[in-house]
C-alpha positions as a LaTeX table, in Angstrom:
\begin{tabular}{lrrr}
\hline
Residue & $x$ (\AA) & $y$ (\AA) & $z$ (\AA) \\
\hline
Met1 & $-45.19$ & 15.26 & $-9.14$ \\
Asp2 & $-42.71$ & 16.28 & $-11.70$ \\
Ser3 & $-40.35$ & 13.74 & $-13.35$ \\
Pro4 & $-36.67$ & 14.19 & $-12.81$ \\
Leu5 & $-34.64$ & 15.86 & $-15.70$ \\
Pro6 & $-33.02$ & 13.47 & $-18.02$ \\
Cys7 & $-29.19$ & 13.37 & $-18.31$ \\
Val8 & $-28.21$ & 15.18 & $-21.44$ \\
Asp9 & $-24.90$ & 14.95 & $-23.43$ \\
Met10 & $-23.95$ & 18.66 & $-23.39$ \\
Thr11 & $-22.23$ & 18.47 & $-26.76$ \\
Thr12 & $-24.91$ & 16.94 & $-28.76$ \\
Gly13 & $-27.93$ & 17.76 & $-26.80$ \\
Asn14 & $-28.97$ & 14.10 & $-27.00$ \\
Pro15 & $-30.05$ & 12.09 & $-23.89$ \\
Ala16 & $-27.00$ & 10.43 & $-22.31$ \\
Ile17 & $-27.11$ & 6.68 & $-21.96$ \\
Thr18 & $-27.21$ & 5.79 & $-18.21$ \\
Ala19 & $-28.28$ & 2.80 & $-16.22$ \\
Asp20 & $-31.83$ & 4.27 & $-16.01$ \\
Ser21 & $-32.21$ & 4.81 & $-19.78$ \\
Pro22 & $-35.02$ & 2.85 & $-21.36$ \\
Arg23 & $-32.58$ & 1.93 & $-24.17$ \\
Ser24 & $-30.18$ & 0.40 & $-21.77$ \\
Pro25 & $-30.26$ & $-3.46$ & $-21.22$ \\
Arg26 & $-31.17$ & $-4.11$ & $-17.63$ \\
Pro27 & $-30.25$ & $-7.67$ & $-16.61$ \\
Ser28 & $-30.55$ & $-6.47$ & $-12.98$ \\
Arg29 & $-29.93$ & $-3.32$ & $-11.18$ \\
Leu30 & $-26.74$ & $-4.49$ & $-9.63$ \\
Phe31 & $-25.16$ & $-5.25$ & $-13.03$ \\
Ala32 & $-26.83$ & $-2.31$ & $-14.92$ \\
Ser33 & $-25.13$ & 0.36 & $-12.69$ \\
Pro34 & $-22.15$ & 2.06 & $-14.21$ \\
Trp35 & $-19.94$ & 2.01 & $-11.15$ \\
Leu36 & $-16.70$ & 2.97 & $-12.87$ \\
Ala37 & $-18.43$ & 5.93 & $-14.55$ \\
Asp38 & $-19.95$ & 7.06 & $-11.27$ \\
Phe39 & $-16.39$ & 6.87 & $-9.73$ \\
Leu40 & $-14.89$ & 8.93 & $-12.58$ \\
Arg41 & $-17.37$ & 11.78 & $-12.00$ \\
Arg42 & $-15.92$ & 12.25 & $-8.48$ \\
Arg43 & $-12.61$ & 14.05 & $-9.66$ \\
Phe44 & $-11.41$ & 14.32 & $-6.05$ \\
Phe45 & $-11.52$ & 10.62 & $-5.43$ \\
Cys46 & $-9.86$ & 10.02 & $-8.89$ \\
Val47 & $-6.94$ & 12.35 & $-7.85$ \\
Val48 & $-6.59$ & 10.65 & $-4.44$ \\
Leu49 & $-6.52$ & 7.25 & $-6.06$ \\
Leu50 & $-3.87$ & 8.32 & $-8.65$ \\
Leu51 & $-1.77$ & 9.80 & $-5.84$ \\
Ala52 & $-1.97$ & 6.69 & $-3.68$ \\
Ala53 & $-1.16$ & 4.39 & $-6.69$ \\
Gly54 & 1.76 & 6.72 & $-7.76$ \\
Ile55 & 3.18 & 6.93 & $-4.24$ \\
Gln56 & 2.94 & 3.06 & $-3.94$ \\
Ile57 & 4.62 & 2.48 & $-7.25$ \\
Phe58 & 7.35 & 5.15 & $-6.54$ \\
Leu59 & 8.23 & 3.80 & $-3.22$ \\
Ser60 & 8.38 & 0.17 & $-4.57$ \\
Val61 & 10.48 & 1.22 & $-7.43$ \\
Leu62 & 13.01 & 2.87 & $-5.13$ \\
Gly63 & 13.10 & $-0.15$ & $-2.85$ \\
Leu64 & 11.56 & 1.76 & 0.03 \\
Pro65 & 8.97 & 0.34 & 2.27 \\
Ala66 & 5.54 & 0.72 & 0.71 \\
Trp67 & 1.99 & $-0.17$ & 2.02 \\
Arg68 & 1.86 & $-3.79$ & 2.95 \\
Cys69 & $-1.20$ & $-6.16$ & 2.49 \\
Pro70 & $-3.03$ & $-6.38$ & 5.88 \\
Met71 & $-4.47$ & $-9.81$ & 4.87 \\
His72 & $-1.05$ & $-11.09$ & 3.95 \\
Glu73 & 0.53 & $-9.74$ & 6.99 \\
Val74 & $-2.00$ & $-11.14$ & 9.36 \\
Ser75 & $-2.77$ & $-14.63$ & 7.70 \\
Gly76 & 0.24 & $-15.15$ & 5.37 \\
Leu77 & $-2.19$ & $-15.81$ & 2.57 \\
Pro78 & $-2.41$ & $-13.38$ & $-0.48$ \\
Cys79 & $-5.50$ & $-11.19$ & $-1.07$ \\
Pro80 & $-6.98$ & $-10.81$ & $-4.54$ \\
Gly81 & $-4.79$ & $-7.57$ & $-5.05$ \\
Cys82 & $-1.54$ & $-8.95$ & $-3.67$ \\
Gly83 & 1.24 & $-8.71$ & $-6.27$ \\
Met84 & $-0.40$ & $-5.84$ & $-8.10$ \\
Thr85 & 2.39 & $-3.36$ & $-7.38$ \\
Arg86 & 5.10 & $-5.63$ & $-8.49$ \\
Ser87 & 3.05 & $-6.74$ & $-11.47$ \\
Val88 & 2.47 & $-3.01$ & $-12.57$ \\
Ile89 & 6.25 & $-2.30$ & $-12.19$ \\
Ala90 & 7.01 & $-5.37$ & $-14.23$ \\
Trp91 & 4.70 & $-4.19$ & $-16.89$ \\
Leu92 & 6.52 & $-0.83$ & $-16.82$ \\
Arg93 & 9.78 & $-2.75$ & $-17.44$ \\
Trp94 & 8.14 & $-4.61$ & $-20.30$ \\
Asp95 & 8.39 & $-7.94$ & $-18.37$ \\
Pro96 & 5.03 & $-9.68$ & $-19.12$ \\
Val97 & 6.20 & $-13.00$ & $-17.70$ \\
Glu98 & 7.01 & $-11.55$ & $-14.20$ \\
Ala99 & 3.89 & $-9.17$ & $-14.51$ \\
Trp100 & 1.65 & $-12.24$ & $-15.08$ \\
Ser101 & 3.19 & $-14.33$ & $-12.31$ \\
Ala102 & 2.92 & $-11.40$ & $-9.88$ \\
Asn103 & $-0.83$ & $-10.90$ & $-10.49$ \\
Pro104 & $-2.52$ & $-11.81$ & $-13.88$ \\
Met105 & $-5.20$ & $-9.03$ & $-13.33$ \\
Ser106 & $-2.86$ & $-6.15$ & $-13.27$ \\
Leu107 & $-3.25$ & $-5.27$ & $-16.87$ \\
Leu108 & $-6.89$ & $-4.51$ & $-16.17$ \\
Leu109 & $-5.88$ & $-2.38$ & $-13.34$ \\
Ile110 & $-3.46$ & $-0.50$ & $-15.45$ \\
Val111 & $-6.36$ & 0.14 & $-17.94$ \\
Gly112 & $-8.46$ & 1.23 & $-15.07$ \\
Leu113 & $-5.87$ & 3.67 & $-13.94$ \\
Ile114 & $-5.45$ & 5.05 & $-17.43$ \\
Leu115 & $-9.15$ & 5.68 & $-17.40$ \\
Val116 & $-9.00$ & 7.38 & $-14.17$ \\
Leu117 & $-5.98$ & 9.59 & $-15.24$ \\
Thr118 & $-7.80$ & 10.49 & $-18.49$ \\
Ser119 & $-11.07$ & 11.40 & $-16.74$ \\
Thr120 & $-8.98$ & 13.61 & $-14.27$ \\
Ile121 & $-7.09$ & 15.69 & $-16.87$ \\
Leu122 & $-9.77$ & 16.06 & $-19.47$ \\
Pro123 & $-11.51$ & 19.53 & $-19.63$ \\
Ala124 & $-15.22$ & 19.52 & $-18.63$ \\
Lys125 & $-17.01$ & 18.85 & $-22.06$ \\
Pro126 & $-14.62$ & 16.15 & $-23.34$ \\
Arg127 & $-14.67$ & 14.66 & $-19.86$ \\
Asp128 & $-18.32$ & 14.42 & $-19.90$ \\
Arg129 & $-18.49$ & 12.73 & $-23.27$ \\
Phe130 & $-15.69$ & 10.25 & $-22.12$ \\
Ile131 & $-17.50$ & 9.22 & $-18.93$ \\
Asn132 & $-20.82$ & 8.94 & $-20.71$ \\
Ala133 & $-19.18$ & 6.72 & $-23.23$ \\
Ile134 & $-17.70$ & 4.66 & $-20.35$ \\
Ala135 & $-21.22$ & 4.50 & $-18.67$ \\
Ala136 & $-22.74$ & 3.26 & $-21.80$ \\
Phe137 & $-20.16$ & 0.58 & $-22.24$ \\
Glu138 & $-20.42$ & $-0.53$ & $-18.61$ \\
Val139 & $-24.20$ & $-0.82$ & $-18.88$ \\
Arg140 & $-24.01$ & $-2.96$ & $-22.04$ \\
Thr141 & $-21.17$ & $-5.20$ & $-20.64$ \\
Ala142 & $-21.37$ & $-5.29$ & $-16.91$ \\
Leu143 & $-17.76$ & $-4.59$ & $-16.93$ \\
Val144 & $-17.06$ & $-3.93$ & $-13.26$ \\
Pro145 & $-18.92$ & $-6.97$ & $-11.83$ \\
Leu146 & $-17.06$ & $-9.11$ & $-14.54$ \\
Phe147 & $-13.80$ & $-7.72$ & $-13.53$ \\
Gly148 & $-14.55$ & $-8.37$ & $-9.94$ \\
Leu149 & $-15.51$ & $-12.03$ & $-10.89$ \\
Leu150 & $-12.38$ & $-12.40$ & $-12.82$ \\
Leu151 & $-10.35$ & $-10.92$ & $-9.88$ \\
Ile152 & $-11.96$ & $-13.51$ & $-7.48$ \\
Ile153 & $-11.44$ & $-16.43$ & $-9.79$ \\
Ala154 & $-7.75$ & $-15.56$ & $-10.34$ \\
Trp155 & $-7.47$ & $-15.11$ & $-6.53$ \\
Ile156 & $-8.87$ & $-18.61$ & $-5.86$ \\
Ile157 & $-6.52$ & $-20.13$ & $-8.38$ \\
Arg158 & $-3.63$ & $-18.31$ & $-6.80$ \\
Leu159 & $-4.67$ & $-19.11$ & $-3.29$ \\
Ser160 & $-4.98$ & $-22.92$ & $-4.16$ \\
Ile161 & $-1.55$ & $-22.78$ & $-5.43$ \\
Val162 & $-0.10$ & $-21.21$ & $-2.32$ \\
Leu163 & $-1.94$ & $-23.65$ & $-0.15$ \\
Leu164 & $-0.79$ & $-26.68$ & $-2.24$ \\
Asp165 & 2.79 & $-25.48$ & $-2.02$ \\
Arg166 & 2.46 & $-25.32$ & 1.71 \\
Ile167 & 1.10 & $-28.86$ & 1.96 \\
Asn168 & 3.86 & $-30.24$ & $-0.20$ \\
\hline
\end{tabular}
């Protein structure tokens, strides 16, 4: 049985660092997977995400009805992403206090959207290098699971504040 061909950086000819690379730290398969890089390789989904985010922000800036949070609509409680649109708009207005109070994790969302935009508009070879660099960084740092954990912690804190306000 033949072994699969290794991923190769097309510019240097060197093996690309992936989650399966022997040089990669492997605390566990779950955390060693480059989730963001895998998403960035799917240009169609990146374009769809950018369009959805752009429409949401555009509608909100104009004061038109935008997508509502289903969890908040049903339960009255915020989900982990509640306030992201207001927060991104506040960052665009250079109002960090309002942005932080709307959702403290939005700055990481903005960074993620910039990465998605960059991977979408780059030509093929620089795009491959860019995504391989992100994959290597993800494997070394477990970036996406860490972001998910921070998002959940921020949500629990925000949720406890909302619930305490309702009690008082």
